[in-house]
């Protein structure tokens, strides 16, 4: 299984509901930074996960892990007590990076276990299970570029012309999504959640310059308050010629849109020199969601 990361080209944060979740209007794009996952059969009721690669040593592997919860929830939904799985994940998506790495692994787990167990849930049924695991999990099943509403789980694919080049600046430290939303609530009133029609038109036209000018993330200021050095990183990439730049999701990864490959080279050449940046990754989007590969 191969599953991509995501960036949010828009992350518009509205009011909270009675469970403390925010109404979102978001524009997701799946990008070519992938986790690989293999699922093998295990004894009935055994759901185990192990990780290697990027950030693997810091991840919990007990029942709180989203991969274990995804496998267990799928088995429970299918209603037979004889299912189990041993899941291995090779991580490249940064942990706690605002690129939905945990949600991506959960989405991949659902597709992998559905295949392994022959449970034959269709796309709509998998989507319903995914939505119970987290707001970003349904999008990582589908991939591409899509508007997400509700908590982010109600998806509408949108047309995109061509491919967009991204440069991703990874941070030394993670950020907790709930902490970033709490900081947003402290410093900002709820914002209008409608997605800018100009942004959708620019995507449909494949116009990176217009897309770059219209990127919006309402969580950005909250992320900057929690990691002030991120503002410098963002300024660095802009100076190097980025067409657009924003914090990815709840951060701390910063995503730079590059109009050409030469500009992407210039941005990454600049960022690798900065002590504030742990690593730089190149990616393009959109790409498909969780899928079976050889
Ligand atoms: O859905 P997920 O578990 O990925 O969300 C992580 C956290 O992000 C939630 O516990 C909540 O604090 C915050 N969140 C939110 N509103 C959303 C989605 C997430 O407040 N629509």
Short mmCIF file of N, CA, C and O and ligand atoms in Angstrom, two decimals, residues 13 16-17 19-24 66 69 103 131 133-137 150-153 176-179 181-182 185 250, ligand 1:
data_model
loop_
_atom_site.label_atom_id
_atom_site.label_comp_id
_atom_site.label_asym_id
_atom_site.label_seq_id
_atom_site.Cartn_x
_atom_site.Cartn_y
_atom_site.Cartn_z
N UNK A 13 -11.42 28.30 9.08
CA UNK A 13 -11.87 27.72 10.36
C UNK A 13 -13.03 28.53 10.92
O UNK A 13 -12.89 29.72 11.24
N UNK A 16 -17.08 26.42 16.60
CA UNK A 16 -17.03 25.06 17.15
C UNK A 16 -18.44 24.49 17.31
O UNK A 16 -19.38 25.23 17.58
N UNK A 17 -18.55 23.18 17.19
CA UNK A 17 -19.83 22.50 17.49
C UNK A 17 -19.82 22.08 18.96
O UNK A 17 -18.88 22.39 19.70
N UNK A 19 -19.17 19.39 20.35
CA UNK A 19 -18.08 18.48 20.76
C UNK A 19 -16.72 19.18 20.69
O UNK A 19 -15.69 18.54 20.88
N UNK A 20 -16.74 20.49 20.39
CA UNK A 20 -15.48 21.24 20.34
C UNK A 20 -14.79 21.18 18.99
O UNK A 20 -13.70 21.74 18.83
N UNK A 21 -15.39 20.51 18.01
CA UNK A 21 -14.81 20.49 16.65
C UNK A 21 -15.23 21.74 15.89
O UNK A 21 -16.34 22.25 16.08
N UNK A 22 -14.32 22.22 15.03
CA UNK A 22 -14.58 23.43 14.27
C UNK A 22 -15.21 23.09 12.93
O UNK A 22 -14.80 22.12 12.29
N UNK A 23 -16.16 23.93 12.50
CA UNK A 23 -16.66 23.83 11.12
C UNK A 23 -15.52 24.27 10.21
O UNK A 23 -14.90 25.30 10.46
N UNK A 24 -15.23 23.47 9.19
CA UNK A 24 -14.12 23.80 8.30
C UNK A 24 -14.61 23.97 6.86
O UNK A 24 -15.56 23.30 6.44
N UNK A 66 -3.50 5.23 15.62
CA UNK A 66 -4.61 5.33 14.67
C UNK A 66 -4.66 4.13 13.71
O UNK A 66 -5.74 3.75 13.25
N UNK A 69 -6.36 1.43 15.68
CA UNK A 69 -7.79 1.78 15.81
C UNK A 69 -8.52 1.56 14.49
O UNK A 69 -9.66 1.10 14.47
N UNK A 103 -3.31 10.15 9.73
CA UNK A 103 -4.57 9.90 9.02
C UNK A 103 -4.30 9.11 7.74
O UNK A 103 -5.10 8.24 7.35
N UNK A 131 -14.36 8.33 8.32
CA UNK A 131 -14.82 9.57 8.97
C UNK A 131 -14.89 9.41 10.48
O UNK A 131 -14.76 10.39 11.22
N UNK A 133 -12.71 7.88 12.21
CA UNK A 133 -11.33 7.86 12.75
C UNK A 133 -10.69 9.24 12.82
O UNK A 133 -9.79 9.46 13.64
N UNK A 134 -11.14 10.17 12.00
CA UNK A 134 -10.55 11.51 12.03
C UNK A 134 -10.97 12.30 10.82
O UNK A 134 -11.35 11.71 9.78
N UNK A 135 -10.89 13.62 10.93
CA UNK A 135 -11.43 14.51 9.90
C UNK A 135 -10.68 14.39 8.57
O UNK A 135 -11.26 14.61 7.51
N UNK A 136 -9.37 14.03 8.60
CA UNK A 136 -8.59 13.97 7.36
C UNK A 136 -8.57 12.58 6.72
O UNK A 136 -8.11 12.43 5.59
N UNK A 137 -9.03 11.56 7.44
CA UNK A 137 -8.87 10.18 6.95
C UNK A 137 -9.63 9.95 5.64
O UNK A 137 -9.07 9.37 4.70
N UNK A 150 -17.93 20.39 6.63
CA UNK A 150 -18.24 19.72 7.90
C UNK A 150 -17.01 19.85 8.78
O UNK A 150 -16.48 20.95 8.97
N UNK A 151 -16.52 18.72 9.27
CA UNK A 151 -15.25 18.76 10.01
C UNK A 151 -14.07 18.57 9.07
O UNK A 151 -12.93 18.45 9.51
N UNK A 152 -14.35 18.49 7.79
CA UNK A 152 -13.32 18.24 6.78
C UNK A 152 -13.58 16.92 6.07
O UNK A 152 -12.90 16.58 5.11
N UNK A 153 -14.60 16.19 6.54
CA UNK A 153 -14.82 14.83 6.06
C UNK A 153 -15.81 14.73 4.90
O UNK A 153 -15.89 13.71 4.22
N UNK A 176 1.02 19.99 18.09
CA UNK A 176 -0.18 19.22 18.38
C UNK A 176 -1.39 19.93 17.76
O UNK A 176 -1.60 21.13 18.01
N UNK A 177 -2.15 19.20 16.94
CA UNK A 177 -3.32 19.82 16.27
C UNK A 177 -4.29 20.43 17.28
O UNK A 177 -4.71 21.58 17.10
N UNK A 178 -4.70 19.70 18.35
CA UNK A 178 -5.62 20.33 19.31
C UNK A 178 -5.04 21.61 19.91
O UNK A 178 -5.77 22.59 20.10
N UNK A 179 -3.71 21.64 20.17
CA UNK A 179 -3.10 22.84 20.76
C UNK A 179 -3.18 24.02 19.79
O UNK A 179 -3.43 25.16 20.19
N UNK A 181 -5.49 24.46 17.39
CA UNK A 181 -6.90 24.91 17.37
C UNK A 181 -7.23 25.71 18.63
O UNK A 181 -7.95 26.71 18.56
N UNK A 182 -6.70 25.31 19.78
CA UNK A 182 -6.95 26.07 21.03
C UNK A 182 -6.37 27.48 20.93
O UNK A 182 -7.00 28.45 21.34
N UNK A 185 -8.57 29.57 18.80
CA UNK A 185 -9.75 30.03 19.55
C UNK A 185 -9.40 31.20 20.48
O UNK A 185 -10.22 32.07 20.72
N UNK A 250 -2.22 22.20 10.46
CA UNK A 250 -1.96 22.84 11.76
C UNK A 250 -0.46 23.02 11.99
O UNK A 250 -0.04 23.39 13.08
O1 LIG B 1 -10.12 14.66 13.47
P1 LIG B 1 -8.75 14.61 14.08
O2 LIG B 1 -8.63 13.58 15.16
O3 LIG B 1 -7.66 14.54 13.07
O4 LIG B 1 -8.58 16.02 14.80
C1 LIG B 1 -7.54 16.26 15.72
C2 LIG B 1 -7.93 17.45 16.60
O5 LIG B 1 -8.02 18.64 15.80
C3 LIG B 1 -9.26 17.35 17.28
O6 LIG B 1 -9.15 16.68 18.51
C4 LIG B 1 -9.66 18.81 17.48
O7 LIG B 1 -9.01 19.35 18.61
C5 LIG B 1 -9.08 19.47 16.26
N1 LIG B 1 -10.07 19.61 15.16
C6 LIG B 1 -11.04 20.59 15.27
N2 LIG B 1 -11.97 20.73 14.26
C7 LIG B 1 -11.92 19.94 13.16
C8 LIG B 1 -10.93 18.94 13.03
C9 LIG B 1 -10.01 18.81 14.06
O8 LIG B 1 -11.10 21.33 16.26
N3 LIG B 1 -12.83 20.11 12.19
#
